[in-house]
mmCIF file of C-alpha atoms and ligand atoms in Angstrom:
data_model
loop_
_atom_site.group_PDB
_atom_site.id
_atom_site.type_symbol
_atom_site.label_atom_id
_atom_site.label_comp_id
_atom_site.label_asym_id
_atom_site.label_seq_id
_atom_site.Cartn_x
_atom_site.Cartn_y
_atom_site.Cartn_z
ATOM 1 C CA UNK Z 30 -6.881 -10.838 16.571
ATOM 2 C CA UNK Z 31 -6.496 -7.928 14.248
ATOM 3 C CA UNK Z 32 -6.136 -7.929 10.471
ATOM 4 C CA UNK Z 33 -3.135 -5.754 9.795
ATOM 5 C CA UNK Z 34 -0.863 -4.473 7.066
ATOM 6 C CA UNK Z 35 1.770 -1.761 6.592
ATOM 7 C CA UNK Z 36 0.980 0.842 3.962
ATOM 8 C CA UNK Z 37 1.622 4.259 2.486
ATOM 9 C CA UNK Z 38 -1.301 6.669 2.445
ATOM 10 C CA UNK Z 39 -1.255 9.130 -0.480
ATOM 11 C CA UNK Z 40 -1.858 12.777 0.334
ATOM 12 C CA UNK Z 41 -5.252 14.322 -0.366
ATOM 13 C CA UNK Z 42 -4.643 15.650 -3.906
ATOM 14 C CA UNK Z 43 -3.126 12.302 -4.920
ATOM 15 C CA UNK Z 44 -6.083 10.432 -3.456
ATOM 16 C CA UNK Z 45 -8.497 12.591 -5.380
ATOM 17 C CA UNK Z 46 -6.616 12.047 -8.643
ATOM 18 C CA UNK Z 47 -6.449 8.291 -8.007
ATOM 19 C CA UNK Z 48 -10.131 8.086 -7.069
ATOM 20 C CA UNK Z 49 -10.999 9.808 -10.361
ATOM 21 C CA UNK Z 50 -8.989 7.142 -12.216
ATOM 22 C CA UNK Z 51 -10.832 4.450 -10.266
ATOM 23 C CA UNK Z 52 -14.215 5.856 -11.214
ATOM 24 C CA UNK Z 53 -13.214 6.093 -14.863
ATOM 25 C CA UNK Z 54 -11.884 2.531 -14.890
ATOM 26 C CA UNK Z 55 -14.983 1.152 -13.166
ATOM 27 C CA UNK Z 56 -17.109 2.737 -15.891
ATOM 28 C CA UNK Z 57 -14.945 1.002 -18.502
ATOM 29 C CA UNK Z 58 -14.342 -2.399 -16.922
ATOM 30 C CA UNK Z 59 -17.049 -2.699 -14.249
ATOM 31 C CA UNK Z 60 -16.412 -3.226 -10.538
ATOM 32 C CA UNK Z 61 -16.412 -1.026 -7.458
ATOM 33 C CA UNK Z 62 -14.038 1.933 -7.278
ATOM 34 C CA UNK Z 63 -12.188 2.173 -3.958
ATOM 35 C CA UNK Z 64 -13.298 5.399 -2.214
ATOM 36 C CA UNK Z 65 -10.638 8.121 -1.976
ATOM 37 C CA UNK Z 66 -10.385 7.723 1.813
ATOM 38 C CA UNK Z 67 -9.384 4.053 1.499
ATOM 39 C CA UNK Z 68 -6.769 4.286 -1.258
ATOM 40 C CA UNK Z 69 -3.403 2.996 -0.016
ATOM 41 C CA UNK Z 70 -0.287 1.222 -1.222
ATOM 42 C CA UNK Z 71 0.464 -1.907 0.801
ATOM 43 C CA UNK Z 72 4.101 -2.366 1.814
ATOM 44 C CA UNK Z 73 3.704 -5.595 3.802
ATOM 45 C CA UNK Z 74 0.556 -7.650 4.241
ATOM 46 C CA UNK Z 75 0.429 -9.316 7.674
ATOM 47 C CA UNK Z 76 -3.045 -10.825 7.974
ATOM 48 C CA UNK Z 77 -4.385 -11.899 11.374
ATOM 49 C CA UNK Z 78 -2.030 -10.943 14.203
ATOM 50 C CA UNK Z 79 -2.391 -11.849 17.885
ATOM 51 C CA UNK Z 80 -2.391 -8.746 20.118
ATOM 52 C CA UNK Z 81 0.906 -9.646 21.890
ATOM 53 C CA UNK Z 82 2.701 -9.625 18.516
ATOM 54 C CA UNK Z 83 1.746 -6.029 17.823
ATOM 55 C CA UNK Z 84 4.653 -4.782 19.966
ATOM 56 C CA UNK Z 85 7.030 -6.664 17.668
ATOM 57 C CA UNK Z 86 5.466 -4.949 14.658
ATOM 58 C CA UNK Z 87 5.974 -1.578 16.311
ATOM 59 C CA UNK Z 88 9.610 -2.366 17.127
ATOM 60 C CA UNK Z 89 10.273 -3.521 13.568
ATOM 61 C CA UNK Z 90 8.769 -0.312 12.175
ATOM 62 C CA UNK Z 91 10.599 1.864 14.681
ATOM 63 C CA UNK Z 92 13.944 0.453 13.570
ATOM 64 C CA UNK Z 93 13.435 1.273 9.893
ATOM 65 C CA UNK Z 94 15.959 3.837 8.709
ATOM 66 C CA UNK Z 95 14.734 5.153 5.372
ATOM 67 C CA UNK Z 96 14.400 8.556 3.759
ATOM 68 C CA UNK Z 97 11.364 10.415 2.516
ATOM 69 C CA UNK Z 98 10.868 9.990 -1.189
ATOM 70 C CA UNK Z 99 8.741 11.089 -4.099
ATOM 71 C CA UNK Z 100 6.081 8.617 -5.164
ATOM 72 C CA UNK Z 101 4.957 8.769 -8.773
ATOM 73 C CA UNK Z 102 2.309 6.336 -9.963
ATOM 74 C CA UNK Z 103 2.467 6.497 -13.741
ATOM 75 C CA UNK Z 104 0.779 3.331 -14.937
ATOM 76 C CA UNK Z 105 -2.571 1.602 -14.652
ATOM 77 C CA UNK Z 106 -3.098 -2.116 -15.028
ATOM 78 C CA UNK Z 107 -5.065 -5.038 -13.679
ATOM 79 C CA UNK Z 108 -4.594 -8.420 -12.009
ATOM 80 C CA UNK Z 109 -6.791 -11.008 -13.703
ATOM 81 C CA UNK Z 110 -7.138 -13.477 -10.811
ATOM 82 C CA UNK Z 111 -7.656 -10.885 -8.098
ATOM 83 C CA UNK Z 112 -9.985 -8.917 -10.413
ATOM 84 C CA UNK Z 113 -8.545 -5.592 -9.360
ATOM 85 C CA UNK Z 114 -7.416 -2.594 -11.347
ATOM 86 C CA UNK Z 115 -4.439 -0.774 -9.890
ATOM 87 C CA UNK Z 116 -2.089 2.167 -10.258
ATOM 88 C CA UNK Z 117 1.600 1.353 -10.195
ATOM 89 C CA UNK Z 118 5.056 2.396 -11.274
ATOM 90 C CA UNK Z 119 6.566 1.706 -14.675
ATOM 91 C CA UNK Z 120 10.047 1.736 -13.139
ATOM 92 C CA UNK Z 121 10.606 0.427 -9.630
ATOM 93 C CA UNK Z 122 11.408 3.249 -7.254
ATOM 94 C CA UNK Z 123 14.651 2.442 -5.400
ATOM 95 C CA UNK Z 124 13.555 4.391 -2.315
ATOM 96 C CA UNK Z 125 10.255 2.515 -2.147
ATOM 97 C CA UNK Z 126 12.009 -0.826 -2.557
ATOM 98 C CA UNK Z 127 14.539 0.124 0.128
ATOM 99 C CA UNK Z 128 11.796 1.033 2.594
ATOM 100 C CA UNK Z 129 9.845 -2.129 1.869
ATOM 101 C CA UNK Z 130 12.910 -4.362 2.155
ATOM 102 C CA UNK Z 131 13.987 -2.737 5.433
ATOM 103 C CA UNK Z 132 10.556 -3.197 6.951
ATOM 104 C CA UNK Z 133 10.117 -6.763 5.714
ATOM 105 C CA UNK Z 134 13.627 -7.657 6.943
ATOM 106 C CA UNK Z 135 12.983 -6.242 10.411
ATOM 107 C CA UNK Z 136 9.689 -8.132 10.642
ATOM 108 C CA UNK Z 137 11.214 -11.409 9.466
ATOM 109 C CA UNK Z 138 14.005 -11.094 12.056
ATOM 110 C CA UNK Z 139 11.325 -10.913 14.733
ATOM 111 C CA UNK Z 140 9.756 -14.089 13.488
ATOM 112 C CA UNK Z 141 6.758 -12.425 11.849
ATOM 113 C CA UNK Z 142 5.573 -14.634 9.034
ATOM 114 C CA UNK Z 143 5.387 -12.797 5.718
ATOM 115 C CA UNK Z 144 3.912 -13.707 2.374
ATOM 116 C CA UNK Z 145 6.604 -15.428 0.305
ATOM 117 C CA UNK Z 146 5.648 -13.723 -2.960
ATOM 118 C CA UNK Z 147 7.837 -10.844 -4.033
ATOM 119 C CA UNK Z 148 6.744 -7.255 -3.452
ATOM 120 C CA UNK Z 149 4.637 -6.039 -6.386
ATOM 121 C CA UNK Z 150 3.952 -2.388 -5.558
ATOM 122 C CA UNK Z 151 0.438 -1.406 -6.571
ATOM 123 C CA UNK Z 152 -2.419 0.689 -5.276
ATOM 124 C CA UNK Z 153 -5.812 -0.920 -5.855
ATOM 125 C CA UNK Z 154 -8.247 1.425 -7.586
ATOM 126 C CA UNK Z 155 -11.163 -0.884 -8.433
ATOM 127 C CA UNK Z 156 -12.270 -4.239 -6.980
ATOM 128 C CA UNK Z 157 -14.336 -6.851 -8.819
ATOM 129 C CA UNK Z 158 -13.531 -5.703 -12.348
ATOM 130 C CA UNK Z 159 -15.413 -7.527 -15.077
ATOM 131 C CA UNK Z 160 -12.597 -7.608 -17.604
ATOM 132 C CA UNK Z 161 -8.842 -7.150 -17.582
ATOM 133 C CA UNK Z 162 -7.325 -4.039 -19.050
ATOM 134 C CA UNK Z 163 -4.243 -3.365 -21.113
ATOM 135 C CA UNK Z 164 -1.567 -1.427 -19.237
ATOM 136 C CA UNK Z 165 -1.993 2.277 -19.702
ATOM 137 C CA UNK Z 166 0.470 5.051 -19.068
ATOM 138 C CA UNK Z 167 -1.004 7.953 -17.095
ATOM 139 C CA UNK Z 168 0.186 11.373 -16.129
ATOM 140 C CA UNK Z 169 2.047 10.567 -12.921
ATOM 141 C CA UNK Z 170 0.087 10.950 -9.701
ATOM 142 C CA UNK Z 171 2.697 12.226 -7.267
ATOM 143 C CA UNK Z 172 3.126 12.817 -3.575
ATOM 144 C CA UNK Z 173 5.962 12.797 -1.077
ATOM 145 C CA UNK Z 174 5.964 9.744 1.168
ATOM 146 C CA UNK Z 175 6.847 11.195 4.582
ATOM 147 C CA UNK Z 176 5.422 8.468 6.795
ATOM 148 C CA UNK Z 177 4.400 4.846 6.646
ATOM 149 C CA UNK Z 178 1.594 3.309 8.665
ATOM 150 C CA UNK Z 179 0.382 0.201 10.398
ATOM 151 C CA UNK Z 180 -3.244 -0.205 9.335
ATOM 152 C CA UNK Z 181 -6.070 -2.382 10.615
ATOM 153 C CA UNK Z 182 -8.868 -3.645 8.377
ATOM 154 C CA UNK Z 183 -12.249 -3.161 10.032
ATOM 155 C CA UNK Z 184 -14.328 -6.303 10.426
ATOM 156 C CA UNK Z 185 -17.451 -4.606 9.142
ATOM 157 C CA UNK Z 186 -17.936 -1.877 6.593
ATOM 158 C CA UNK Z 187 -14.719 -2.429 4.655
ATOM 159 C CA UNK Z 188 -12.861 0.562 6.099
ATOM 160 C CA UNK Z 189 -9.396 0.910 7.570
ATOM 161 C CA UNK Z 190 -8.008 2.420 10.763
ATOM 162 C CA UNK Z 191 -4.433 3.635 11.099
ATOM 163 C CA UNK Z 192 -2.961 2.033 14.223
ATOM 164 C CA UNK Z 193 0.326 4.003 14.162
ATOM 165 C CA UNK Z 194 2.513 6.090 11.823
ATOM 166 C CA UNK Z 195 6.307 6.306 11.580
ATOM 167 C CA UNK Z 196 8.205 9.202 10.007
ATOM 168 C CA UNK Z 197 10.684 8.768 7.218
ATOM 169 C CA UNK Z 198 13.883 10.787 7.579
ATOM 170 C CA UNK Z 199 14.427 14.049 5.821
ATOM 171 C CA UNK Z 200 17.273 13.364 3.456
ATOM 172 C CA UNK Z 201 20.494 15.078 4.533
ATOM 173 C CA UNK Z 202 21.617 15.813 0.940
HETATM 174 P P1 2AM H 29 -4.975 -5.565 -2.769
HETATM 175 O O1 2AM H 29 -5.289 -4.108 -2.719
HETATM 176 O O2 2AM H 29 -4.231 -5.950 -3.993
HETATM 177 O O3 2AM H 29 -6.179 -6.427 -2.485
HETATM 178 C C1 2AM H 29 -5.419 -4.946 2.802
HETATM 179 O O4 2AM H 29 -6.098 -6.107 2.481
HETATM 180 C C2 2AM H 29 -4.302 -4.704 1.839
HETATM 181 O O5 2AM H 29 -3.368 -5.799 1.866
HETATM 182 C C3 2AM H 29 -4.721 -4.547 0.388
HETATM 183 O O6 2AM H 29 -3.977 -3.495 -0.181
HETATM 184 C C4 2AM H 29 -4.353 -5.848 -0.237
HETATM 185 O O7 2AM H 29 -3.952 -5.804 -1.569
HETATM 186 C C5 2AM H 29 -3.137 -6.253 0.561
HETATM 187 N N1 2AM H 29 -2.902 -7.692 0.514
HETATM 188 C C6 2AM H 29 -1.768 -8.290 0.108
HETATM 189 N N2 2AM H 29 -1.864 -9.615 0.214
HETATM 190 C C7 2AM H 29 -3.102 -9.884 0.696
HETATM 191 C C8 2AM H 29 -3.815 -11.082 1.019
HETATM 192 N N3 2AM H 29 -3.254 -12.297 0.896
HETATM 193 N N4 2AM H 29 -5.070 -10.960 1.474
HETATM 194 C C9 2AM H 29 -5.642 -9.754 1.620
HETATM 195 N N5 2AM H 29 -5.033 -8.590 1.342
HETATM 196 C C10 2AM H 29 -3.765 -8.644 0.876
#
């Protein structure tokens, strides 16, 4: 069994900017900043998947028809129960929501069980924070989402491995 999720990986400059926010927030609120190399935005969390199901995940991803889009994370906040600080979007991005809905729909049609809670786009910056933080507007951290990825959580060491990437279309307009 593999622990899997679909995610967007920020580009290098965005990762560096986000990691700097994580380090600043960890100094303020405690906790462990997520290293730059592990920063990602989860589109769909899958959990433990049996190897034969991985082909269905690939087919579902392959069928997604969505365009590239600009990501802009312009807000920082925290989840009290999960004790994480995150970067997110003040306004939902239609292109991000379209991609996520297309992927989740394709997975559901293949009988892949998904978490029932609605998509709450966020990129975790710090784990194990000691106190919650008021939402804070930040200068937007931007990148162009050109691909999305199937990612496996390593059993040991807390890292991630990209299993496969799929390209988003270049918009024709
Ligand atoms: P998080 O960053 O808010 O913890 C890999 O675990 C990724 O899947 C993380 O980005 C994590 O979100 C996300 N995720 C969503 N639901 C999850 C769950 N029930 N258990 C673990 N991770 C989950």
